[in-house]
Amino acid sequence: MRTSWTDVNGWYVVMKAGKLTGHASRGDLDAGDFVIDHDGVRWAGELGSGDYIATGYFDPETQDSQRWLYYRTRTEDQNTLVVNQENQNITAVPTCNYESTDTHQELSTVFNVPSDSTAMFTADLTSNYETSIKRGIRFLAGRARVLLQDDITNVASQVQWRMSTNATVLVDGSMATLSIDDKKMYVHILDAPSGVAFEAFPAERYASDPALPTGVTDQANPRVTVLAINLQPGTYNLQVLFDPTWSGQDATAYKPPALVPID
């Protein structure tokens, strides 16, 4: 999804949710993963491939494959949800849906997005986690802002929302301010449940992860910060708003529409 084919400062928003096998051992456990660019900056990004010569890196795509021992292939490295600090189910078959107002940019390189223009992508990730989880991402306010929503039902374990960024991250409760050079992006947890707030930490494997093969270490991920939200067992409609800054803007002034379930 995007706001223009010619304006490099516009929005570029991607989310994926497909089968995790059949990729010649070159995929990751990453259903629900997303990438966000705005104003010529990648705010939510990916670390890319791992070490091709690492032991077992190209092992067959089974649940207990050595390939999934490495941080960059594991679910915890992706911009998605992690349940109980475990990888997604390798045999999952998520279902997806895309809708838009069918906005078109004609031949001109100058394009003004109509105020009622939007697009959205949703995915049912229940088979990835064996608990009811649905994720959707959409444009708001004439494609001026982006909303990411997770509908989580009766999850029995802790859930962690994760996003990797090269930005400098300042966390203040339910708001995080991302900065790269002179550009900023505000990230809000809308109507945050009691005790739910952002955290930020280095892009490193969980202490509870299975051990790597003898003599092998993970690649370092310098200058990468993980922005995260921790949720205790329960039911949630978690909404995270990505709101870029403009001159004179109040970071808390925008009032998003009422919550609508993904279904």
mmCIF file of C-alpha atoms in Angstrom, residues 3-109:
data_model
loop_
_atom_site.group_PDB
_atom_site.id
_atom_site.type_symbol
_atom_site.label_atom_id
_atom_site.label_comp_id
_atom_site.label_asym_id
_atom_site.label_seq_id
_atom_site.Cartn_x
_atom_site.Cartn_y
_atom_site.Cartn_z
ATOM 1 C CA THR A 3 0.302 7.108 -1.231
ATOM 2 C CA SER A 4 2.132 7.709 -4.501
ATOM 3 C CA TRP A 5 4.154 5.951 -7.175
ATOM 4 C CA THR A 6 6.384 9.005 -7.660
ATOM 5 C CA ASP A 7 6.731 10.799 -4.315
ATOM 6 C CA VAL A 8 9.646 9.251 -2.409
ATOM 7 C CA ASN A 9 8.462 11.034 0.746
ATOM 8 C CA GLY A 10 5.066 9.331 0.745
ATOM 9 C CA TRP A 11 3.923 6.243 2.633
ATOM 10 C CA TYR A 12 4.950 2.716 1.670
ATOM 11 C CA VAL A 13 3.292 0.085 3.871
ATOM 12 C CA VAL A 14 3.641 -3.684 3.499
ATOM 13 C CA MET A 15 2.373 -6.643 5.513
ATOM 14 C CA LYS A 16 2.812 -10.314 4.668
ATOM 15 C CA ALA A 17 1.056 -13.486 5.739
ATOM 16 C CA GLY A 18 1.534 -16.659 3.729
ATOM 17 C CA LYS A 19 2.817 -20.198 4.002
ATOM 18 C CA LEU A 20 6.124 -20.516 5.843
ATOM 19 C CA THR A 21 7.359 -23.481 3.805
ATOM 20 C CA GLY A 22 8.231 -23.985 0.150
ATOM 21 C CA HIS A 23 10.838 -21.231 0.000
ATOM 22 C CA ALA A 24 13.935 -23.395 -0.572
ATOM 23 C CA SER A 25 14.973 -22.756 3.045
ATOM 24 C CA ARG A 26 15.200 -19.017 2.438
ATOM 25 C CA GLY A 27 12.136 -17.803 4.331
ATOM 26 C CA ASP A 28 11.605 -16.748 7.926
ATOM 27 C CA LEU A 29 8.897 -17.531 10.498
ATOM 28 C CA ASP A 30 7.292 -14.170 9.852
ATOM 29 C CA ALA A 31 3.543 -14.227 9.227
ATOM 30 C CA GLY A 32 2.107 -10.822 10.099
ATOM 31 C CA ASP A 33 5.430 -9.081 9.466
ATOM 32 C CA PHE A 34 5.230 -5.443 8.314
ATOM 33 C CA VAL A 35 7.474 -2.695 6.904
ATOM 34 C CA ILE A 36 6.711 1.037 7.029
ATOM 35 C CA ASP A 37 8.418 3.852 5.084
ATOM 36 C CA HIS A 38 7.508 7.532 5.263
ATOM 37 C CA ASP A 39 9.245 10.794 4.359
ATOM 38 C CA GLY A 40 12.082 8.886 2.715
ATOM 39 C CA VAL A 41 12.817 6.945 5.920
ATOM 40 C CA ARG A 42 12.249 3.290 6.800
ATOM 41 C CA TRP A 43 10.726 3.364 10.281
ATOM 42 C CA ALA A 44 9.860 -0.334 10.640
ATOM 43 C CA GLY A 45 12.367 -2.549 8.869
ATOM 44 C CA GLU A 46 13.851 -5.999 8.441
ATOM 45 C CA LEU A 47 17.338 -7.256 9.288
ATOM 46 C CA GLY A 48 17.574 -9.391 6.156
ATOM 47 C CA SER A 49 19.221 -12.768 5.692
ATOM 48 C CA GLY A 50 21.379 -14.563 8.196
ATOM 49 C CA ASP A 51 24.807 -16.160 7.827
ATOM 50 C CA TYR A 52 24.635 -18.466 4.800
ATOM 51 C CA ILE A 53 27.545 -20.612 6.021
ATOM 52 C CA ALA A 54 26.191 -21.100 9.560
ATOM 53 C CA THR A 55 25.628 -24.699 10.631
ATOM 54 C CA GLY A 56 22.184 -25.931 9.538
ATOM 55 C CA TYR A 57 21.155 -22.584 8.052
ATOM 56 C CA PHE A 58 19.731 -24.274 4.959
ATOM 57 C CA ASP A 59 18.289 -27.306 6.738
ATOM 58 C CA PRO A 60 14.829 -28.473 5.540
ATOM 59 C CA GLU A 61 11.836 -26.400 6.683
ATOM 60 C CA THR A 62 10.616 -28.548 9.583
ATOM 61 C CA GLN A 63 9.477 -27.223 12.956
ATOM 62 C CA ASP A 64 12.669 -28.358 14.704
ATOM 63 C CA SER A 65 15.059 -27.391 11.884
ATOM 64 C CA GLN A 66 18.384 -25.894 12.913
ATOM 65 C CA ARG A 67 17.540 -23.036 10.541
ATOM 66 C CA TRP A 68 15.072 -21.677 13.095
ATOM 67 C CA LEU A 69 17.711 -21.467 15.832
ATOM 68 C CA TYR A 70 19.138 -18.274 14.337
ATOM 69 C CA TYR A 71 17.763 -14.920 15.480
ATOM 70 C CA ARG A 72 17.202 -13.529 11.994
ATOM 71 C CA THR A 73 14.972 -16.450 10.985
ATOM 72 C CA ARG A 74 13.039 -16.731 14.245
ATOM 73 C CA THR A 75 9.650 -15.151 14.864
ATOM 74 C CA GLU A 76 11.150 -12.862 17.518
ATOM 75 C CA ASP A 77 13.193 -11.014 14.867
ATOM 76 C CA GLN A 78 10.137 -10.195 12.757
ATOM 77 C CA ASN A 79 7.778 -7.219 13.059
ATOM 78 C CA THR A 80 4.979 -9.407 14.307
ATOM 79 C CA LEU A 81 3.640 -11.052 17.474
ATOM 80 C CA VAL A 82 5.483 -13.655 19.536
ATOM 81 C CA VAL A 83 3.447 -15.936 21.796
ATOM 82 C CA ASN A 84 5.201 -17.492 24.789
ATOM 83 C CA GLN A 85 8.598 -16.568 23.261
ATOM 84 C CA GLU A 86 8.154 -19.365 20.711
ATOM 85 C CA ASN A 87 8.377 -19.628 16.934
ATOM 86 C CA GLN A 88 5.271 -19.678 14.758
ATOM 87 C CA ASN A 89 3.834 -22.990 13.593
ATOM 88 C CA ILE A 90 5.713 -23.949 10.413
ATOM 89 C CA THR A 91 2.669 -25.703 8.883
ATOM 90 C CA ALA A 92 0.343 -22.705 9.316
ATOM 91 C CA VAL A 93 -1.877 -21.552 6.468
ATOM 92 C CA PRO A 94 -2.985 -17.984 7.277
ATOM 93 C CA THR A 95 -5.765 -16.391 5.258
ATOM 94 C CA CYS A 96 -5.562 -12.826 3.945
ATOM 95 C CA ASN A 97 -7.808 -10.095 2.601
ATOM 96 C CA TYR A 98 -7.107 -6.775 0.865
ATOM 97 C CA GLU A 99 -9.518 -3.894 0.324
ATOM 98 C CA SER A 100 -9.155 -0.318 -0.904
ATOM 99 C CA THR A 101 -11.083 2.639 -2.268
ATOM 100 C CA ASP A 102 -9.405 1.877 -5.599
ATOM 101 C CA THR A 103 -7.584 5.205 -5.747
ATOM 102 C CA HIS A 104 -5.533 5.639 -8.935
ATOM 103 C CA GLN A 105 -2.609 7.866 -9.774
ATOM 104 C CA GLU A 106 -2.765 8.912 -13.399
ATOM 105 C CA LEU A 107 0.183 9.834 -15.649
ATOM 106 C CA SER A 108 1.101 13.001 -13.745
ATOM 107 C CA THR A 109 3.962 12.793 -11.234
#
